[in-house]
PDB file of C-alpha atoms in Angstrom:
ATOM      1  CA  MET A   1       0.000   0.000   0.000  1.00  0.00           C
ATOM      2  CA  ASP A   2       1.376   3.408  -1.000  1.00  0.00           C
ATOM      3  CA  SER A   3       2.003   5.923   1.733  1.00  0.00           C
ATOM      4  CA  PRO A   4      -0.215   9.033   1.615  1.00  0.00           C
ATOM      5  CA  ASP A   5       1.250  12.326   0.488  1.00  0.00           C
ATOM      6  CA  ILE A   6       1.777  14.384   3.643  1.00  0.00           C
ATOM      7  CA  SER A   7       4.067  17.023   2.192  1.00  0.00           C
ATOM      8  CA  GLU A   8       1.508  19.765   2.889  1.00  0.00           C
ATOM      9  CA  HIS A   9       0.289  18.534   6.270  1.00  0.00           C
ATOM     10  CA  VAL A  10       1.522  18.253   9.846  1.00  0.00           C
ATOM     11  CA  ILE A  11       0.051  16.950  13.080  1.00  0.00           C
ATOM     12  CA  LEU A  12       0.786  19.061  16.157  1.00  0.00           C
ATOM     13  CA  ILE A  13       0.944  17.062  19.383  1.00  0.00           C
ATOM     14  CA  HIS A  14       0.900  18.727  22.804  1.00  0.00           C
ATOM     15  CA  GLY A  15       2.209  16.906  25.836  1.00  0.00           C
ATOM     16  CA  ASP A  16       4.603  16.707  28.727  1.00  0.00           C
ATOM     17  CA  LEU A  17       8.284  15.850  28.611  1.00  0.00           C
ATOM     18  CA  GLY A  18       7.576  12.117  28.596  1.00  0.00           C
ATOM     19  CA  THR A  19       5.322  12.455  25.561  1.00  0.00           C
ATOM     20  CA  GLY A  20       8.004  14.394  23.719  1.00  0.00           C
ATOM     21  CA  GLU A  21      10.665  11.817  24.531  1.00  0.00           C
ATOM     22  CA  ARG A  22       8.465   8.930  23.361  1.00  0.00           C
ATOM     23  CA  LEU A  23       7.686  10.736  20.127  1.00  0.00           C
ATOM     24  CA  GLN A  24      11.354  11.502  19.573  1.00  0.00           C
ATOM     25  CA  ALA A  25      12.238   7.859  20.213  1.00  0.00           C
ATOM     26  CA  ALA A  26       9.587   6.690  17.740  1.00  0.00           C
ATOM     27  CA  GLN A  27      10.867   9.050  15.046  1.00  0.00           C
ATOM     28  CA  LEU A  28      14.442   7.927  15.660  1.00  0.00           C
ATOM     29  CA  HIS A  29      13.406   4.270  15.529  1.00  0.00           C
ATOM     30  CA  CYS A  30      11.552   4.778  12.249  1.00  0.00           C
ATOM     31  CA  SER A  31      14.140   7.042  10.637  1.00  0.00           C
ATOM     32  CA  ILE A  32      15.337   4.159   8.461  1.00  0.00           C
ATOM     33  CA  GLU A  33      11.964   3.942   6.713  1.00  0.00           C
ATOM     34  CA  SER A  34      11.776   5.051   3.094  1.00  0.00           C
ATOM     35  CA  SER A  35       8.735   7.353   3.195  1.00  0.00           C
ATOM     36  CA  PRO A  36       8.042  10.495   5.258  1.00  0.00           C
ATOM     37  CA  TRP A  37       4.780   8.918   6.422  1.00  0.00           C
ATOM     38  CA  ASN A  38       6.497   5.894   7.901  1.00  0.00           C
ATOM     39  CA  CYS A  39       9.199   8.111   9.418  1.00  0.00           C
ATOM     40  CA  PHE A  40       6.566  10.189  11.236  1.00  0.00           C
ATOM     41  CA  GLN A  41       8.004  13.344   9.714  1.00  0.00           C
ATOM     42  CA  HIS A  42       4.567  14.932   9.767  1.00  0.00           C
ATOM     43  CA  VAL A  43       4.363  14.796  13.570  1.00  0.00           C
ATOM     44  CA  VAL A  44       5.549  17.921  15.404  1.00  0.00           C
ATOM     45  CA  PHE A  45       5.753  18.015  19.188  1.00  0.00           C
ATOM     46  CA  ILE A  46       4.744  21.147  21.126  1.00  0.00           C
ATOM     47  CA  PRO A  47       5.585  21.206  24.853  1.00  0.00           C
ATOM     48  CA  GLY A  48       2.476  21.572  26.991  1.00  0.00           C
ATOM     49  CA  LEU A  49       2.737  24.935  28.708  1.00  0.00           C
ATOM     50  CA  PHE A  50       0.844  23.794  31.778  1.00  0.00           C
ATOM     51  CA  HIS A  51       3.568  21.221  32.383  1.00  0.00           C
ATOM     52  CA  LEU A  52       6.165  23.960  31.969  1.00  0.00           C
ATOM     53  CA  LYS A  53       4.285  26.029  34.529  1.00  0.00           C
ATOM     54  CA  MET A  54       4.373  23.095  36.945  1.00  0.00           C
ATOM     55  CA  VAL A  55       8.130  22.753  36.487  1.00  0.00           C
ATOM     56  CA  CYS A  56       8.607  26.481  37.121  1.00  0.00           C
ATOM     57  CA  ALA A  57       6.617  26.261  40.360  1.00  0.00           C
ATOM     58  CA  ASP A  58       8.716  23.270  41.396  1.00  0.00           C
ATOM     59  CA  ALA A  59      11.855  25.272  40.614  1.00  0.00           C
ATOM     60  CA  LEU A  60      10.775  27.968  43.069  1.00  0.00           C
ATOM     61  CA  TRP A  61      10.120  25.315  45.717  1.00  0.00           C
ATOM     62  CA  ARG A  62      13.590  23.842  45.186  1.00  0.00           C
ATOM     63  CA  CYS A  63      15.208  27.276  45.410  1.00  0.00           C
ATOM     64  CA  PHE A  64      13.416  28.874  48.351  1.00  0.00           C
ATOM     65  CA  ILE A  65      11.769  26.142  50.456  1.00  0.00           C
ATOM     66  CA  TYR A  66      13.395  22.736  49.987  1.00  0.00           C
ATOM     67  CA  PRO A  67      16.924  23.580  51.260  1.00  0.00           C
ATOM     68  CA  PRO A  68      16.866  23.592  55.098  1.00  0.00           C
ATOM     69  CA  THR A  69      19.134  26.645  55.165  1.00  0.00           C
ATOM     70  CA  ALA A  70      16.575  28.566  53.095  1.00  0.00           C
ATOM     71  CA  ARG A  71      14.089  28.361  55.984  1.00  0.00           C
ATOM     72  CA  GLU A  72      16.287  29.841  58.705  1.00  0.00           C
ATOM     73  CA  ASP A  73      16.081  33.485  57.691  1.00  0.00           C
ATOM     74  CA  GLU A  74      13.278  35.535  59.240  1.00  0.00           C
ATOM     75  CA  THR A  75      12.562  37.026  55.809  1.00  0.00           C
ATOM     76  CA  SER A  76      12.420  33.635  54.088  1.00  0.00           C
ATOM     77  CA  LEU A  77       9.488  32.290  52.131  1.00  0.00           C
ATOM     78  CA  MET A  78       8.878  29.726  54.860  1.00  0.00           C
ATOM     79  CA  CYS A  79       8.156  32.566  57.285  1.00  0.00           C
ATOM     80  CA  ASP A  80       5.545  33.809  54.821  1.00  0.00           C
ATOM     81  CA  ILE A  81       4.031  30.332  54.783  1.00  0.00           C
ATOM     82  CA  ALA A  82       3.915  30.326  58.587  1.00  0.00           C
ATOM     83  CA  GLN A  83       1.801  33.485  58.395  1.00  0.00           C
ATOM     84  CA  ILE A  84      -0.415  32.534  55.458  1.00  0.00           C
ATOM     85  CA  ARG A  85      -0.762  28.763  56.012  1.00  0.00           C
ATOM     86  CA  PRO A  86       0.427  28.075  59.579  1.00  0.00           C
ATOM     87  CA  LYS A  87      -0.992  24.529  59.624  1.00  0.00           C
ATOM     88  CA  GLU A  88       0.671  23.500  56.359  1.00  0.00           C
ATOM     89  CA  THR A  89       4.334  24.307  56.959  1.00  0.00           C
ATOM     90  CA  GLY A  90       5.162  20.601  57.081  1.00  0.00           C
ATOM     91  CA  ILE A  91       3.445  19.992  53.751  1.00  0.00           C
ATOM     92  CA  TYR A  92       5.342  22.829  52.096  1.00  0.00           C
ATOM     93  CA  SER A  93       8.618  21.551  53.536  1.00  0.00           C
ATOM     94  CA  SER A  94       8.146  18.114  51.990  1.00  0.00           C
ATOM     95  CA  LYS A  95       6.236  18.134  48.693  1.00  0.00           C
ATOM     96  CA  PRO A  96       3.391  20.644  48.401  1.00  0.00           C
ATOM     97  CA  GLY A  97       2.418  19.953  44.793  1.00  0.00           C
ATOM     98  CA  PHE A  98       1.604  22.425  42.063  1.00  0.00           C
ATOM     99  CA  HIS A  99      -1.730  23.744  43.348  1.00  0.00           C
ATOM    100  CA  ARG A 100      -0.351  24.798  46.735  1.00  0.00           C
ATOM    101  CA  MET A 101       2.783  26.307  45.219  1.00  0.00           C
ATOM    102  CA  HIS A 102       0.761  28.231  42.642  1.00  0.00           C
ATOM    103  CA  GLN A 103      -1.422  29.713  45.373  1.00  0.00           C
ATOM    104  CA  LEU A 104       1.580  30.480  47.561  1.00  0.00           C
ATOM    105  CA  ILE A 105       3.398  32.301  44.767  1.00  0.00           C
ATOM    106  CA  GLY A 106       0.317  34.408  44.132  1.00  0.00           C
ATOM    107  CA  HIS A 107      -0.491  35.229  47.759  1.00  0.00           C
ATOM    108  CA  ALA A 108       3.067  35.684  49.042  1.00  0.00           C
ATOM    109  CA  GLY A 109       3.958  37.621  45.916  1.00  0.00           C
ATOM    110  CA  ILE A 110       1.114  40.089  46.479  1.00  0.00           C
ATOM    111  CA  CYS A 111       2.150  40.588  50.108  1.00  0.00           C
ATOM    112  CA  ARG A 112       5.773  41.185  49.170  1.00  0.00           C
ATOM    113  CA  HIS A 113       4.848  43.561  46.355  1.00  0.00           C
ATOM    114  CA  LEU A 114       2.666  45.584  48.708  1.00  0.00           C
ATOM    115  CA  ASP A 115       5.454  45.680  51.270  1.00  0.00           C
ATOM    116  CA  CYS A 116       7.810  47.061  48.624  1.00  0.00           C
ATOM    117  CA  TRP A 117       5.234  49.735  47.817  1.00  0.00           C
ATOM    118  CA  ARG A 118       4.882  50.554  51.516  1.00  0.00           C
ATOM    119  CA  VAL A 119       8.613  51.064  51.967  1.00  0.00           C
ATOM    120  CA  HIS A 120       8.996  52.960  48.706  1.00  0.00           C
ATOM    121  CA  ILE A 121       6.239  55.498  49.316  1.00  0.00           C
ATOM    122  CA  ALA A 122       7.498  56.037  52.862  1.00  0.00           C
ATOM    123  CA  ASN A 123      11.037  56.747  51.654  1.00  0.00           C
ATOM    124  CA  LYS A 124      10.218  58.677  48.483  1.00  0.00           C
ATOM    125  CA  LYS A 125       6.811  60.253  49.066  1.00  0.00           C
ATOM    126  CA  GLY A 126       6.533  60.551  52.833  1.00  0.00           C
ATOM    127  CA  PHE A 127       3.306  58.545  53.216  1.00  0.00           C
ATOM    128  CA  ASP A 128       2.852  56.580  56.423  1.00  0.00           C
ATOM    129  CA  ASN A 129       0.870  53.720  54.892  1.00  0.00           C
ATOM    130  CA  LEU A 130      -0.680  52.470  51.685  1.00  0.00           C
ATOM    131  CA  ASN A 131      -4.179  53.659  52.575  1.00  0.00           C
ATOM    132  CA  THR A 132      -2.990  57.241  52.893  1.00  0.00           C
ATOM    133  CA  PHE A 133      -1.164  56.942  49.596  1.00  0.00           C
ATOM    134  CA  ALA A 134      -4.250  55.517  47.868  1.00  0.00           C
ATOM    135  CA  ALA A 135      -6.362  58.371  49.262  1.00  0.00           C
ATOM    136  CA  SER A 136      -4.060  60.846  47.499  1.00  0.00           C
ATOM    137  CA  ASN A 137      -5.409  59.539  44.164  1.00  0.00           C
ATOM    138  CA  PRO A 138      -2.124  59.045  42.283  1.00  0.00           C
ATOM    139  CA  THR A 139      -2.419  58.950  38.501  1.00  0.00           C
ATOM    140  CA  PHE A 140      -1.699  55.852  36.473  1.00  0.00           C
ATOM    141  CA  ASP A 141       1.394  57.503  35.010  1.00  0.00           C
ATOM    142  CA  ASP A 142       2.644  58.216  38.528  1.00  0.00           C
ATOM    143  CA  LEU A 143       2.169  54.578  39.495  1.00  0.00           C
ATOM    144  CA  LYS A 144       4.026  53.402  36.395  1.00  0.00           C
ATOM    145  CA  ALA A 145       6.937  55.731  37.091  1.00  0.00           C
ATOM    146  CA  MET A 146       7.139  54.566  40.698  1.00  0.00           C
ATOM    147  CA  ALA A 147       6.943  50.918  39.656  1.00  0.00           C
ATOM    148  CA  GLU A 148       9.875  51.408  37.286  1.00  0.00           C
ATOM    149  CA  GLU A 149      11.898  52.915  40.123  1.00  0.00           C
ATOM    150  CA  MET A 150      10.985  50.066  42.458  1.00  0.00           C
ATOM    151  CA  VAL A 151      12.087  47.397  39.997  1.00  0.00           C
ATOM    152  CA  HIS A 152      15.645  48.714  40.185  1.00  0.00           C
ATOM    153  CA  ASP A 153      15.565  48.867  43.981  1.00  0.00           C
ATOM    154  CA  TYR A 154      13.672  45.750  45.058  1.00  0.00           C
ATOM    155  CA  VAL A 155      14.150  43.247  42.217  1.00  0.00           C
ATOM    156  CA  SER A 156      17.393  41.461  41.443  1.00  0.00           C
ATOM    157  CA  THR A 157      19.015  42.685  38.215  1.00  0.00           C
ATOM    158  CA  HIS A 158      22.332  42.311  36.405  1.00  0.00           C
ATOM    159  CA  ARG A 159      23.902  44.230  39.290  1.00  0.00           C
ATOM    160  CA  LEU A 160      23.620  41.150  41.529  1.00  0.00           C
ATOM    161  CA  GLN A 161      26.888  39.745  40.195  1.00  0.00           C
ATOM    162  CA  LYS A 162      28.647  42.988  41.075  1.00  0.00           C
ATOM    163  CA  THR A 163      27.059  42.935  44.518  1.00  0.00           C
ATOM    164  CA  CYS A 164      28.268  39.390  45.150  1.00  0.00           C
ATOM    165  CA  ARG A 165      31.867  40.497  44.623  1.00  0.00           C
ATOM    166  CA  LYS A 166      31.694  42.883  47.555  1.00  0.00           C
ATOM    167  CA  ALA A 167      33.311  42.100  50.874  1.00  0.00           C
ATOM    168  CA  GLU A 168      31.187  40.035  53.238  1.00  0.00           C
ATOM    169  CA  LYS A 169      30.797  42.922  55.678  1.00  0.00           C
ATOM    170  CA  ASP A 170      29.211  45.014  52.901  1.00  0.00           C
ATOM    171  CA  HIS A 171      26.543  42.427  52.091  1.00  0.00           C
ATOM    172  CA  ASP A 172      22.907  42.621  53.125  1.00  0.00           C
ATOM    173  CA  LEU A 173      22.080  38.976  52.511  1.00  0.00           C
ATOM    174  CA  GLN A 174      18.464  39.262  53.602  1.00  0.00           C
ATOM    175  CA  PHE A 175      17.798  42.098  51.177  1.00  0.00           C
ATOM    176  CA  GLU A 176      19.649  40.350  48.336  1.00  0.00           C
ATOM    177  CA  ASN A 177      17.668  37.148  48.876  1.00  0.00           C
ATOM    178  CA  ALA A 178      14.437  39.154  48.943  1.00  0.00           C
ATOM    179  CA  GLN A 179      15.412  40.815  45.661  1.00  0.00           C
ATOM    180  CA  LEU A 180      16.051  37.430  44.066  1.00  0.00           C
ATOM    181  CA  LEU A 181      12.773  36.028  45.372  1.00  0.00           C
ATOM    182  CA  ASN A 182      10.890  39.019  43.970  1.00  0.00           C
ATOM    183  CA  LYS A 183      12.519  38.475  40.596  1.00  0.00           C
ATOM    184  CA  TYR A 184      11.603  34.786  40.400  1.00  0.00           C
ATOM    185  CA  PHE A 185       8.051  35.452  41.560  1.00  0.00           C
ATOM    186  CA  LEU A 186       7.658  38.127  38.895  1.00  0.00           C
ATOM    187  CA  LEU A 187       9.007  35.775  36.227  1.00  0.00           C
ATOM    188  CA  TYR A 188       6.434  33.175  37.250  1.00  0.00           C
ATOM    189  CA  GLU A 189       3.629  35.737  37.271  1.00  0.00           C
ATOM    190  CA  GLU A 190       4.766  36.996  33.869  1.00  0.00           C
ATOM    191  CA  LEU A 191       4.574  33.493  32.393  1.00  0.00           C
ATOM    192  CA  SER A 192       1.222  32.814  34.036  1.00  0.00           C
ATOM    193  CA  HIS A 193      -0.360  36.087  32.903  1.00  0.00           C
ATOM    194  CA  ALA A 194       1.013  35.664  29.372  1.00  0.00           C
ATOM    195  CA  MET A 195      -0.560  32.205  29.142  1.00  0.00           C
ATOM    196  CA  ASN A 196      -3.884  33.389  30.526  1.00  0.00           C
ATOM    197  CA  GLY A 197      -3.892  36.389  28.200  1.00  0.00           C
ATOM    198  CA  ARG A 198      -2.900  34.310  25.148  1.00  0.00           C
ATOM    199  CA  ASP A 199       0.134  36.530  24.560  1.00  0.00           C
ATOM    200  CA  ILE A 200       2.203  34.215  22.371  1.00  0.00           C
ATOM    201  CA  GLY A 201       5.212  36.491  22.034  1.00  0.00           C
ATOM    202  CA  GLN A 202       5.429  37.119  25.761  1.00  0.00           C
ATOM    203  CA  VAL A 203       5.147  33.405  26.493  1.00  0.00           C
ATOM    204  CA  LYS A 204       8.191  32.690  24.328  1.00  0.00           C
ATOM    205  CA  THR A 205      10.097  35.564  25.908  1.00  0.00           C
ATOM    206  CA  SER A 206       9.272  34.218  29.375  1.00  0.00           C
ATOM    207  CA  ILE A 207      10.491  30.744  28.448  1.00  0.00           C
ATOM    208  CA  VAL A 208      13.923  32.181  27.610  1.00  0.00           C
ATOM    209  CA  SER A 209      14.242  33.508  31.168  1.00  0.00           C
ATOM    210  CA  TRP A 210      13.310  30.157  32.699  1.00  0.00           C
ATOM    211  CA  ILE A 211      15.742  27.969  30.742  1.00  0.00           C
ATOM    212  CA  PRO A 212      18.867  28.855  32.811  1.00  0.00           C
ATOM    213  CA  ILE A 213      16.851  28.598  36.038  1.00  0.00           C
ATOM    214  CA  LEU A 214      15.719  25.082  35.137  1.00  0.00           C
ATOM    215  CA  LYS A 215      19.300  24.120  34.346  1.00  0.00           C
ATOM    216  CA  ALA A 216      20.507  25.513  37.667  1.00  0.00           C
ATOM    217  CA  ILE A 217      18.111  23.348  39.697  1.00  0.00           C
ATOM    218  CA  GLY A 218      18.913  20.194  37.734  1.00  0.00           C
ATOM    219  CA  LYS A 219      15.960  20.129  35.317  1.00  0.00           C
ATOM    220  CA  HIS A 220      18.332  19.714  32.380  1.00  0.00           C
ATOM    221  CA  LYS A 221      15.951  17.699  30.217  1.00  0.00           C
ATOM    222  CA  TYR A 222      13.190  20.275  30.419  1.00  0.00           C
ATOM    223  CA  ALA A 223      15.621  23.128  29.809  1.00  0.00           C
ATOM    224  CA  THR A 224      17.044  21.339  26.767  1.00  0.00           C
ATOM    225  CA  HIS A 225      13.606  20.539  25.349  1.00  0.00           C
ATOM    226  CA  MET A 226      12.418  24.131  25.709  1.00  0.00           C
ATOM    227  CA  ALA A 227      15.634  25.514  24.201  1.00  0.00           C
ATOM    228  CA  ASN A 228      15.398  23.106  21.264  1.00  0.00           C
ATOM    229  CA  PHE A 229      11.731  23.964  20.770  1.00  0.00           C
ATOM    230  CA  LEU A 230      12.444  27.697  20.582  1.00  0.00           C
ATOM    231  CA  PHE A 231      15.413  27.087  18.282  1.00  0.00           C
ATOM    232  CA  ARG A 232      13.321  25.040  15.865  1.00  0.00           C
ATOM    233  CA  VAL A 233      10.463  27.550  15.877  1.00  0.00           C
ATOM    234  CA  HIS A 234      12.759  30.488  15.144  1.00  0.00           C
ATOM    235  CA  PHE A 235      15.459  28.997  12.914  1.00  0.00           C
ATOM    236  CA  ILE A 236      14.523  25.559  11.539  1.00  0.00           C
ATOM    237  CA  TYR A 237      10.865  25.321  10.582  1.00  0.00           C
ATOM    238  CA  PRO A 238       9.573  26.962   7.384  1.00  0.00           C
ATOM    239  CA  ALA A 239       7.524  30.131   7.681  1.00  0.00           C
ATOM    240  CA  GLY A 240       4.130  28.447   7.384  1.00  0.00           C
ATOM    241  CA  LEU A 241       4.899  25.877  10.069  1.00  0.00           C
ATOM    242  CA  LYS A 242       6.325  28.565  12.365  1.00  0.00           C
ATOM    243  CA  CYS A 243       3.082  30.493  12.079  1.00  0.00           C
ATOM    244  CA  ALA A 244       0.974  27.382  12.715  1.00  0.00           C
ATOM    245  CA  ILE A 245       2.922  26.484  15.857  1.00  0.00           C
ATOM    246  CA  ARG A 246       2.786  30.025  17.218  1.00  0.00           C
ATOM    247  CA  TYR A 247      -0.974  30.173  16.790  1.00  0.00           C
ATOM    248  CA  HIS A 248      -1.508  26.729  18.300  1.00  0.00           C
ATOM    249  CA  ILE A 249       0.982  26.773  21.164  1.00  0.00           C
ATOM    250  CA  LEU A 250      -1.782  28.013  23.484  1.00  0.00           C
ATOM    251  CA  VAL A 251      -4.605  25.919  22.056  1.00  0.00           C
ATOM    252  CA  ASN A 252      -4.007  23.324  24.753  1.00  0.00           C
ATOM    253  CA  PRO A 253      -2.449  25.219  27.689  1.00  0.00           C
ATOM    254  CA  THR A 254      -3.453  22.490  30.148  1.00  0.00           C
ATOM    255  CA  GLY A 255      -1.045  20.080  28.484  1.00  0.00           C
TER     256      GLY A 255
END
């Protein structure tokens, strides 16, 4: 029986890392076949973004909760958990799962953002609390300008490497850790909001930021798969297939 002509067709398959590895193994196993149909050349794997989101949440757990030394600081994320979920500290210390981590990132992130606003308006504007500041009816442009200032003060940037080279007596480790935590929380929120808002370009930009983080915590397979996916979408696939993948990457965000 002749193989069908699939030169103008592809099948996009969403899935987790295991699905991608099985598909890759099947294509490698069938690469000796004579026809594109039998080689499964028409099958293109797209990483499920919900699974990526789960891995990102797990990365934050491994960075800021799992190490015992990460729980000793009074400004640590575990202290936030003790305030928000006092009866679940043991669960978060062991294996909280995605749902709990997703909620924690949202709730603790909001609290930390508001605390940054509280400190900033006290230092820069002279307001005693957030309610007084809100009653002053600041304009949206004012809020944007203040937010841009705060990012440089309370979120870790490229200056962290320079800070780490300072003498130990010149370090404020609590503040530096808080800056790094704010950065990672914002990266997670950026990815989450981009997925919910169907912002394809922002999703791909967010993935680039997460690849080195995933490598740093030992998720090398996921980091490699995401890097290879972005490389193929931008440099390997023809224009029509690139467009199809971009418009379908969020069709199945739950994986």
